[in-house]
XYZ file of C-alpha atoms in Angstrom:
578
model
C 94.483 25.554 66.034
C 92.341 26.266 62.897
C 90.829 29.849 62.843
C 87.304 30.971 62.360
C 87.815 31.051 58.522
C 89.399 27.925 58.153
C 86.758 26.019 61.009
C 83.844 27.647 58.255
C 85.065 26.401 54.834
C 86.144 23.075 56.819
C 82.051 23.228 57.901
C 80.515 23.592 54.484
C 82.442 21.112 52.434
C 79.957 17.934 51.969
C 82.209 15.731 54.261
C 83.400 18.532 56.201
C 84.695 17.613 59.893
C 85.434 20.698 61.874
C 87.188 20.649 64.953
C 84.717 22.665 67.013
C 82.054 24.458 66.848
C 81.675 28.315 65.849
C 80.422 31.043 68.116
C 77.759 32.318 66.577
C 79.018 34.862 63.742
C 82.575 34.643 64.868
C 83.718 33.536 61.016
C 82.241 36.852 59.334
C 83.092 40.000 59.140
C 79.900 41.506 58.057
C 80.519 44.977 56.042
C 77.630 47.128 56.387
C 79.126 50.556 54.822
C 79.883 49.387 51.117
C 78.368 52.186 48.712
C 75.093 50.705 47.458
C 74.001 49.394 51.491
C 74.951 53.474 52.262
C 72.543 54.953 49.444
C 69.975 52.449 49.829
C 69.698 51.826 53.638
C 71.920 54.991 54.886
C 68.878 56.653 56.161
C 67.340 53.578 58.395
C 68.233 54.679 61.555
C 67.309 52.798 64.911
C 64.444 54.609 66.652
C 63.076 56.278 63.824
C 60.546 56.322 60.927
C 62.326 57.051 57.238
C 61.979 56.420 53.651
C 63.600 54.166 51.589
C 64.803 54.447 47.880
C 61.832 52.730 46.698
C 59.686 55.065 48.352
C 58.597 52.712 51.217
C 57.921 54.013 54.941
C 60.495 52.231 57.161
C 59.914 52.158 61.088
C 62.756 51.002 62.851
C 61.710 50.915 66.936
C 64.765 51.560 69.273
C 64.317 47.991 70.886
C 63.041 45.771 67.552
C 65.834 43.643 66.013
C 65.064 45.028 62.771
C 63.274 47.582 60.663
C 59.748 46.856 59.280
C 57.390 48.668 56.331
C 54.480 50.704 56.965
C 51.604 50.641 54.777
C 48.500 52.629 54.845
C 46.075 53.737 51.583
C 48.254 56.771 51.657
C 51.507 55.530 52.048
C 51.844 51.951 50.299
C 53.792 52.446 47.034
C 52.176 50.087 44.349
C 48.677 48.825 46.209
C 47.638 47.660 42.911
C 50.140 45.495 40.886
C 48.244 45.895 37.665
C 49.710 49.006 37.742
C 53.119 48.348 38.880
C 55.188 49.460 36.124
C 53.745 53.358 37.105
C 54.899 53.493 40.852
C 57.525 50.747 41.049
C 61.102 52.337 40.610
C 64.041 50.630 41.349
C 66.794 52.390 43.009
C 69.926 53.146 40.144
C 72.433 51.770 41.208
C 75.248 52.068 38.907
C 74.543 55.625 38.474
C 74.529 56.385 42.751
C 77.189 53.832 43.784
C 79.984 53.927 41.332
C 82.253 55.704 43.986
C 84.397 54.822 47.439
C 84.392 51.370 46.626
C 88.298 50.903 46.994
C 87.867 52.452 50.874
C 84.833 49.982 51.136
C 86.893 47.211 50.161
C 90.180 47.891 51.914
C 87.776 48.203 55.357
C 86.287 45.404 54.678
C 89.363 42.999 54.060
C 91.059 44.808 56.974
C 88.532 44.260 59.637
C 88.131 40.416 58.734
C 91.978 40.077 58.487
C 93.472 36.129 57.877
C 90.752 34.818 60.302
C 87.128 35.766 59.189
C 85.600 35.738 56.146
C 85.202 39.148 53.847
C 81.137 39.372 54.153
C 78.776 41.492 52.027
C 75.478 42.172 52.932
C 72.061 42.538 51.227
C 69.081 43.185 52.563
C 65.646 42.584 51.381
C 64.962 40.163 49.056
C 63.004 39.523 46.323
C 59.892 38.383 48.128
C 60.343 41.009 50.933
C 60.853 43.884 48.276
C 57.611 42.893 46.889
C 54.994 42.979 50.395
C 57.722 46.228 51.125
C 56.221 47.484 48.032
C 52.851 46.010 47.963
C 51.521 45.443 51.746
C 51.914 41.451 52.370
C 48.659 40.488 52.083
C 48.033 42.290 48.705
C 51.118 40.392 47.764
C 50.044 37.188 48.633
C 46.282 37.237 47.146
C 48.306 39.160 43.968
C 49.998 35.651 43.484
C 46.797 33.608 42.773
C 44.302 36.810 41.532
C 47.733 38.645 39.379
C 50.142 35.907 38.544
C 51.211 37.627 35.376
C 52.146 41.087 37.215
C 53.884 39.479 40.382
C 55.791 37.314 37.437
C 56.779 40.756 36.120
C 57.354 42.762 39.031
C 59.643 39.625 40.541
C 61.811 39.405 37.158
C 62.303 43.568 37.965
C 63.127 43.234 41.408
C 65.164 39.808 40.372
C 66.919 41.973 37.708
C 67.826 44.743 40.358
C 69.217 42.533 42.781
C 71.585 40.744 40.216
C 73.094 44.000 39.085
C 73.340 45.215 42.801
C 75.000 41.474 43.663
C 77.084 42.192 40.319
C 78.604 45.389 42.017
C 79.168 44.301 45.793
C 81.230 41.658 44.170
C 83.269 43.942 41.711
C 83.449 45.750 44.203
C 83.648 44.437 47.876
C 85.696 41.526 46.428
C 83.687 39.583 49.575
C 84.211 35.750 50.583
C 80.435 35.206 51.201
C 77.493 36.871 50.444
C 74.572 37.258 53.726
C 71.334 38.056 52.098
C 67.601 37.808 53.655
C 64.182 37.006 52.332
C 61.689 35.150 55.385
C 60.048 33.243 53.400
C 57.640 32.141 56.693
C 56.100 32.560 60.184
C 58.124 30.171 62.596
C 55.373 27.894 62.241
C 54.593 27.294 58.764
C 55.392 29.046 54.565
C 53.887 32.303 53.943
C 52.443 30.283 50.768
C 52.029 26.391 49.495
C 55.740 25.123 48.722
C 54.422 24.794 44.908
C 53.599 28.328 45.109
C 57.104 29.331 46.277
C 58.424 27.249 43.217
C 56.495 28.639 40.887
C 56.890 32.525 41.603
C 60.741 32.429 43.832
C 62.326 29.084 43.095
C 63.343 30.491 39.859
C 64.847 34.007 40.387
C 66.316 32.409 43.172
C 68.119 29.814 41.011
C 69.506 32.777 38.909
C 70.035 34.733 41.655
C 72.166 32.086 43.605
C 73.348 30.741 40.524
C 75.129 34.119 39.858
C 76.847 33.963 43.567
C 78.281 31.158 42.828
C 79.595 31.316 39.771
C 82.075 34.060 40.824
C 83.506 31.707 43.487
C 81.520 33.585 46.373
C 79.769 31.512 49.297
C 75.940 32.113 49.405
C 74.290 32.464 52.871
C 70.311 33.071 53.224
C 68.970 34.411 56.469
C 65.308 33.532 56.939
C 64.102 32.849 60.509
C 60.986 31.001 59.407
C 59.603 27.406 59.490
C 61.403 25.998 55.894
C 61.354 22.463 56.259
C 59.333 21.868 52.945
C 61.848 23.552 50.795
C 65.165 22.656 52.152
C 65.558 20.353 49.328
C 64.878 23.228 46.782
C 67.393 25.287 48.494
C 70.061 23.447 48.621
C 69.673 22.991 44.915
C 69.231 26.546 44.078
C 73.124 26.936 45.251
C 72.098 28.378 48.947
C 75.229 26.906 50.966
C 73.926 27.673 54.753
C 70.825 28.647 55.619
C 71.018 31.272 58.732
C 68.017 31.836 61.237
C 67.241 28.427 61.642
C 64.814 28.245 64.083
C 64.078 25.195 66.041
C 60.424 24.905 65.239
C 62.018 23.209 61.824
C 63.154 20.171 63.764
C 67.116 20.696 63.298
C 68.088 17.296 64.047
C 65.508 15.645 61.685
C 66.779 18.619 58.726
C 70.035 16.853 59.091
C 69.937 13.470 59.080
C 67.581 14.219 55.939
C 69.971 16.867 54.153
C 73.136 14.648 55.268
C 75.295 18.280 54.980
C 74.180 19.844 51.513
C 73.276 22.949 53.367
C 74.798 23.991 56.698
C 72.225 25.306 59.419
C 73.191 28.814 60.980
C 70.995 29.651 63.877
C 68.846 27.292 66.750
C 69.253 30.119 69.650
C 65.477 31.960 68.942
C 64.459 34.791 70.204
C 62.264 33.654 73.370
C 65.633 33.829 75.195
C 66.351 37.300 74.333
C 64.579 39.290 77.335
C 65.555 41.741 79.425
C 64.873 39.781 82.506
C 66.393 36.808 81.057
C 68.808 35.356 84.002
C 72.306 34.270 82.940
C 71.602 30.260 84.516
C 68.750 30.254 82.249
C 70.344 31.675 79.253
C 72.937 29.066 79.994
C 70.775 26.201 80.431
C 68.376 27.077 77.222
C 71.639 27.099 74.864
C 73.661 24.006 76.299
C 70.041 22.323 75.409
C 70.053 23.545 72.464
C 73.695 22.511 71.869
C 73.265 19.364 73.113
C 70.443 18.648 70.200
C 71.921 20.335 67.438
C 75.698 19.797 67.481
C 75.895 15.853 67.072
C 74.042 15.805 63.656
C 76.938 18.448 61.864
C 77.199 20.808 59.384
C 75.602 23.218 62.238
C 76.699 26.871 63.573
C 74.666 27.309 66.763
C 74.016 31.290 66.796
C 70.859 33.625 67.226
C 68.279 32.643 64.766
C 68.510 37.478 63.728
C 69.760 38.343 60.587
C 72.954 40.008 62.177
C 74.936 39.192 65.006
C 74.152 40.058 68.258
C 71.079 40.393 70.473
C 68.686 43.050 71.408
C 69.610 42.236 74.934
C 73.733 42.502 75.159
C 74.236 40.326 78.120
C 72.230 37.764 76.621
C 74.952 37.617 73.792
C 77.231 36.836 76.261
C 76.270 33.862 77.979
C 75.185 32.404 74.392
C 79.000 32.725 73.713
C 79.450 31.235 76.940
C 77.905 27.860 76.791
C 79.476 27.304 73.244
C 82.955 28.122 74.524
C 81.797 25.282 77.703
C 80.140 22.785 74.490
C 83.627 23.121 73.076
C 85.652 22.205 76.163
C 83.970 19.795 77.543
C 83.185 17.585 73.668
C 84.630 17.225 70.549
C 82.227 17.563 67.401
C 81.717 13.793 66.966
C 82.842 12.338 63.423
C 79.383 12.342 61.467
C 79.431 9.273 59.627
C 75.229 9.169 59.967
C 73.742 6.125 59.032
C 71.913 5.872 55.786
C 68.162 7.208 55.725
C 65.568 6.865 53.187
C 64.750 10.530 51.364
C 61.911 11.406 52.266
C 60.092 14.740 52.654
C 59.751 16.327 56.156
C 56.713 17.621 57.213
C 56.378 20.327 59.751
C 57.715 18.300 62.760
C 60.450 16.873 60.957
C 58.916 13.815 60.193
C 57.912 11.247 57.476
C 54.902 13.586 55.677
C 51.586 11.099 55.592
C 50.360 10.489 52.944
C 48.217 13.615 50.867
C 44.462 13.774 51.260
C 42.498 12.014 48.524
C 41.626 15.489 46.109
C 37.661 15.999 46.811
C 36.282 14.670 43.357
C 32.821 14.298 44.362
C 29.962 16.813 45.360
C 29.434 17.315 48.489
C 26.444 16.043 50.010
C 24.048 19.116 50.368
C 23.457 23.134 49.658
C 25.465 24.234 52.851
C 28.424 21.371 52.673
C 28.663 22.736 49.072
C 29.029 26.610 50.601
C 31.736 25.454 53.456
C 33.774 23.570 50.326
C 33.569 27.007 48.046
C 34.566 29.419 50.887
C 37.065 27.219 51.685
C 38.596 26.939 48.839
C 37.975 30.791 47.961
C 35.685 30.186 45.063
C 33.631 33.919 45.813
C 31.773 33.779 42.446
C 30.122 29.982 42.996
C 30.132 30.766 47.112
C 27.973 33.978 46.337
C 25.585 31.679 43.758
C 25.121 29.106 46.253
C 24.360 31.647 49.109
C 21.536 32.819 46.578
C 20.461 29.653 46.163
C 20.081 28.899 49.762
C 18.042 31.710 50.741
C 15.727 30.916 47.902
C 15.302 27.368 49.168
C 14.173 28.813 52.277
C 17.762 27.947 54.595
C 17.711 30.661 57.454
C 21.401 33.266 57.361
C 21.772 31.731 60.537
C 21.867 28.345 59.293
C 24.138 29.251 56.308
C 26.770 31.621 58.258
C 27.327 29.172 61.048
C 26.568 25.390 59.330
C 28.464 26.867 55.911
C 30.468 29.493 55.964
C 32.226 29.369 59.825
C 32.319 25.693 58.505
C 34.481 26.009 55.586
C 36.430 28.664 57.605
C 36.966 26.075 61.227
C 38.417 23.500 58.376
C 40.183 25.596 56.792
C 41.405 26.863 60.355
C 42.499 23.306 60.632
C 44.352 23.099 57.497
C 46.383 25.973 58.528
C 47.342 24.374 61.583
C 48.299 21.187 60.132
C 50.509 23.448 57.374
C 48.082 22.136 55.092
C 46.837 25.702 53.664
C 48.663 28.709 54.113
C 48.194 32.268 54.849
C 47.377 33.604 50.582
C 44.434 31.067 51.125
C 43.534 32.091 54.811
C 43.462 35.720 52.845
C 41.355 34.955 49.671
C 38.700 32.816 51.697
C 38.618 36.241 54.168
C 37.580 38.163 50.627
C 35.398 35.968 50.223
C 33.380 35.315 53.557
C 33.160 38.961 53.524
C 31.635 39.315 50.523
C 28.920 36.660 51.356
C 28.063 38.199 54.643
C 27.471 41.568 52.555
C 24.615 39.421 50.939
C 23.464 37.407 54.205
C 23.382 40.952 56.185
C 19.963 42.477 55.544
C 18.435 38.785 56.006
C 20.543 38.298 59.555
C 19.186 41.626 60.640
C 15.440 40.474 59.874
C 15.972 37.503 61.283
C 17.802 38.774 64.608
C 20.979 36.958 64.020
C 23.463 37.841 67.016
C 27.022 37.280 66.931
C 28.898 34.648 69.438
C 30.019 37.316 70.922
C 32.903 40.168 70.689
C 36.677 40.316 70.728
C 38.935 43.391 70.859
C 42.149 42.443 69.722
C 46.387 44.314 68.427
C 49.537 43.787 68.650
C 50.664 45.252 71.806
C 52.347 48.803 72.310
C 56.214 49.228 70.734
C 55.282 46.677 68.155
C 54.317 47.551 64.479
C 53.573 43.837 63.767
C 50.462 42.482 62.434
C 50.212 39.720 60.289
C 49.778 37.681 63.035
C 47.221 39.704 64.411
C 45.353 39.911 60.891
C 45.441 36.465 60.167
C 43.749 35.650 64.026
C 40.971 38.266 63.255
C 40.346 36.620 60.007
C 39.270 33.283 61.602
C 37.665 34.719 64.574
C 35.225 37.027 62.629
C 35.296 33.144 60.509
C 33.924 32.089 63.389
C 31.127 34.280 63.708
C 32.732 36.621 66.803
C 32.177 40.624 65.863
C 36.416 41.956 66.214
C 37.492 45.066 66.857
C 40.290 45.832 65.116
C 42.700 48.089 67.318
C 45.235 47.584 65.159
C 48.963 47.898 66.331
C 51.201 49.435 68.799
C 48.150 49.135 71.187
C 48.763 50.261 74.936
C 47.343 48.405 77.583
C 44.593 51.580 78.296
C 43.500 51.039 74.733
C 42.860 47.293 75.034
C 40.934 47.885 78.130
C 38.610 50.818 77.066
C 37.939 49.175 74.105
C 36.895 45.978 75.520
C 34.297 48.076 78.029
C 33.107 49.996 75.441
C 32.441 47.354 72.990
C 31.330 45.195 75.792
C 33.660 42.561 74.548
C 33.913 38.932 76.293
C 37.776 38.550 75.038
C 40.916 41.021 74.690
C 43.138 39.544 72.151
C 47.352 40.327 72.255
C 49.953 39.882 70.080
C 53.385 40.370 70.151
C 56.359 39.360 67.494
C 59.088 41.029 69.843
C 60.279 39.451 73.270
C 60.987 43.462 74.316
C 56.834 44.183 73.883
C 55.981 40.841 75.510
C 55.461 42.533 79.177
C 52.393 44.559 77.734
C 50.658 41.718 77.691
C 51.147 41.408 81.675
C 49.929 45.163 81.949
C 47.042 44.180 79.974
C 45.971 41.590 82.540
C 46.858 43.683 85.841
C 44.817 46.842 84.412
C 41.589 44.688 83.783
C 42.079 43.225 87.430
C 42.367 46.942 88.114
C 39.424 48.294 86.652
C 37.075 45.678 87.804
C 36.696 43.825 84.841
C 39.024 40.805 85.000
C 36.061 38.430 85.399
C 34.039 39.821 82.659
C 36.629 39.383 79.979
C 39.025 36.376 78.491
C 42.699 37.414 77.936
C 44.000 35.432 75.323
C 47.907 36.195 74.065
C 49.983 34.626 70.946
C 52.738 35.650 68.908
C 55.922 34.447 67.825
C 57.908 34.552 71.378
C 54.918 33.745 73.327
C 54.414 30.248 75.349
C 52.050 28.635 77.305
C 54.340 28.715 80.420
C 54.412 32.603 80.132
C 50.833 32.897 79.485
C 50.240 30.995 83.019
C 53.202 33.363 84.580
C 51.368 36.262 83.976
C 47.451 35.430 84.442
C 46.171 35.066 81.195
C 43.429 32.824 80.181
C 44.685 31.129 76.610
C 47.253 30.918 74.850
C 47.097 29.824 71.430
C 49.765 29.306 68.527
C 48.023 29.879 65.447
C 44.951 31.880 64.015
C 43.236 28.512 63.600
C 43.506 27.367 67.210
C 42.632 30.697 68.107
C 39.496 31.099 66.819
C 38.499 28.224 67.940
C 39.569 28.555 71.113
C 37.426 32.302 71.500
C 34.314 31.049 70.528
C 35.124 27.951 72.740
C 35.628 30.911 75.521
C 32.993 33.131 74.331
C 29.986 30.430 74.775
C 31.605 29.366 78.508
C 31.503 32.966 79.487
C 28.021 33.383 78.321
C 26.821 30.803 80.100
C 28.530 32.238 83.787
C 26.981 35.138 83.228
């Protein structure tokens, strides 16, 4: 019988045909306590709020699977990249973590032993280091409004991360290398995949490249939507990609990549709950199994960046149903039949073809304004907005037929992983600046708002892009947001919503341990009398529809477009009840 070791190399070659599947991380023996993961992450302690060597604010919550930056005006290290090269210090490494390297490496080979793979780990890539440093939307916008500096700063941080994979190696002597950098939500890129080539593709390639060349295996962890770019990294010498999640259509990803990358992942979060029940667990990974396993070159595990769950026994019965997959089938010989390449759009399918590029003008003064917010031209949006109030269009008319129109498409773009969340950020800039100039005309010409939302990210959670991105559209959209901001208790989403009078409470949650706020959220506005006065809506990564129904909410919604959309949809049906 082949060993975990032996069942992984076996997985990875092109034509590779193991003889079962792995259990999740069985194959690697991560090593966490090498010298340069010590000095830089040493500190990062579960349940607690540190800082890093850069200087960044970590929060690590006791039940989060990982740790996550904290940025305020007074706390983010470089929140202008202009500057970068004043405030941005990399960590020395050479002169912190030339020492214990031969205990380091005789741990490490003697907890993997003959079986498992020797596996160093490094945390925080390059496009993590740089919204660590930064804040993520600065980093984002910085890519279109800086592209100079974020070249810069990347090379640094690029530079950094090849001497620190320079020393694990020297040093750990390692089989594989496990690094992360999300490059996504599980929906969709953080940017356009052009945008990724131009800025990460690059470093990566270098990066990668360097891996490689000293006859180490390269895994990337990033539990986001990749589809796009699974092409691009496979070629930048990535071997398996870990943190698959299922949103990216596994099945379709390998009948396109044909085993030039292995998947690592396909068990996501959702199932990781405290009041998950073991038949359940069961069911949701022989599913899962079922799907993924056929197509090859696939290691079903937990989509987290290190093994095991937040929930132990749900570890367990994922271990479980493999062990059954493996008794009960063999992996199937995967001889696939030929498909044409193609390039996989967000469901895994044949991409249609691109829009025809706008060419011509559009049609009149407020199409013009919904085509310049949306594509975050603030100088000519501004101009035009002047130009309209001097030909006598009302604010009204210009907010809701211009502006929340070039914000509801652009909504839809997003949706249809079309646009992506730098230009969901820049059009934000630049709606905001135009309502600065609309504002003294709206209040002479009693403009009122759709109506109000109070929305966060519910209490034990720290976070909110999510939650940014939804209040973006919705104040898009014309509805007046309270911000609560994160870590929001269920008393705070209901006093806010009385005293702001506001027709919808908005929750999000990224962790499946935070999710049952959202259910106290709904029972305390039944409680206080107001649960027919106010809309509950609820999204976030581990959120459904079916648990959205389970606990008495009115909407759920998966992305800021559809959110927005769906408020104001709410808003206007509430108003006329009442």
């Amino acid at each position: 019988m082949s060993t975990p070791k032996e069942i992984f190399l076996e997985l990875i070659r092109p034509g590779g045909q193991p003889e079962r599947q792995l259990r999740q991380y069985e194959a690697l023996a991560m090593y966490l306590a090498d010298p340069i993961n010590v000095f830089l992450r040493g500190n990062r302690k579960r349940g607690s709020t540190s800082r890093d060597r850069w200087g960044v604010t970590i929060d690590f919550p006791e039940d989060a699977p990982g740790a996550i930056p904290v940025h305020s005006p007074a706390l983010t290290v470089c929140p202008d990249v202009t500057r970068w090269r004043e405030v941005v210090h990399a960590p020395d490494l050479e002169a912190n973590c030339a020492q214990g390297w031969e205990e380091a490496r005789a741990a490490a080979h003697a907890a993997a032993g003959d079986d498992r793979l020797v596996t160093g780990f490094m945390g925080t890539g390059i496009f993590e280091q740089c919204h660590f440093l930064m804040d993520f939307e600065n980093t984002l916008t910085a890519l279109y409004e800086h592209p100079d500096e974020m070249h810069e700063l990347i090379e640094s941080i690029t530079q950094f991360r090849l001497t620190y994979a320079r020393m694990l190696i020297d040093g750990l002597q390692p089989d594989v290398l496990f690094t992360h950098d999300d490059w996504g939500t599980k929906n969709a890129l953080f940017m356009k995949p052009e945008m990724w080539r131009e800025f990460f593709k690059e470093p990566y390639r270098r990066f990668y490249g360097y891996i490689r060349s000293r006859g180490v295996i390269a895994i990337h962890h990033a539990d986001s939507y990749l589809a796009p770019i699974v092409d691009d990294m496979a070629e930048i010498g990535i071997q398996v990609w870990q943190g698959v999640l299922p949103e990216n259509d596994i099945p379709a990803l390998q009948r396109h990549l044909r085993g030039k990358l292995v998947l690592m992942g396909g068990l996501g979060a959702a199932i990781d709950r405290a009041d998950a029940q073991p038949e359940e667990i069961l069911d949701y990974t022989r599913r899962a199994l079922n799907a993924y396993c056929p197509g090859g070159h696939f290691i079903p595990s937990i989509t987290y960046g290190l093994a095991g769950t937040v929930f132990p026994h749900v570890d367990q019965y994922l271990d479980q149903a493999i062990d059954e997959y493996n008794a009960r089938l063999h992996v199937p010989h995967m001889d696939l039949p030929p498909e044409p390449r193609r390039k996989l759009d967000g469901a895994g399918q044949a991409a249609p073809p691109q829009q025809a590029a706008r060419e011509e003008a559009p049609a009149d003064l407020l199409s013009a304004i919904a085509s310049a917010l949306e594509h975050g031209q603030q100088k000519k949006l501004l101009s035009l907005c002047r130009q309209a109030l001097d030909q006598g269009y009302s604010p009204d008319d210009i907010l809701s037929k211009g502006m929340v129109k070039g914000m509801s498409d652009l909504g839809d773009a997003f949706s249809a992983n079309r646009a992506f969340v730098p230009e969901m950020l820049i059009a934000a800039r630049c709606m905001t600046a135009a309502m600065e100039l609309l504002k003294p005309h709206m209040a002479a010409s009693g403009h009122e708002p759709v109506g109000s939302a109070c929305l966060g990210t519910v209490q034990g959670d720290m976070h909110d892009i999510g939650k940014n991105l939804v209040k973006i559209m919705m104040e898009g959209s014309g509805i007046q947001v309270i911000d609560l901001g994160v870590d929001v208790s269920p008393q705070q989403f209901i006093d806010a919503a009385q005293q702001h009078h506001c027709g919808i409470i908005a929750c999000s949650s990224l962790l499946t341990t935070t999710m049952q706020g959202m259910r106290q959220v709904v029972e305390l506005a039944r409680a206080r009398g107001i649960r027919d006065q106010v809309k509950i809506m609820v999204g976030g990564a581990p959120i459904s529809q079916a648990f959205c129904d389970e606990i008495g909410a009115d909407a759920y919604t998966p992305d800021a477009g559809t959110a927005a959309r769906t408020a104001v949809a709410l808003l206007r049906a509430l108003k006329h009840s009442l």
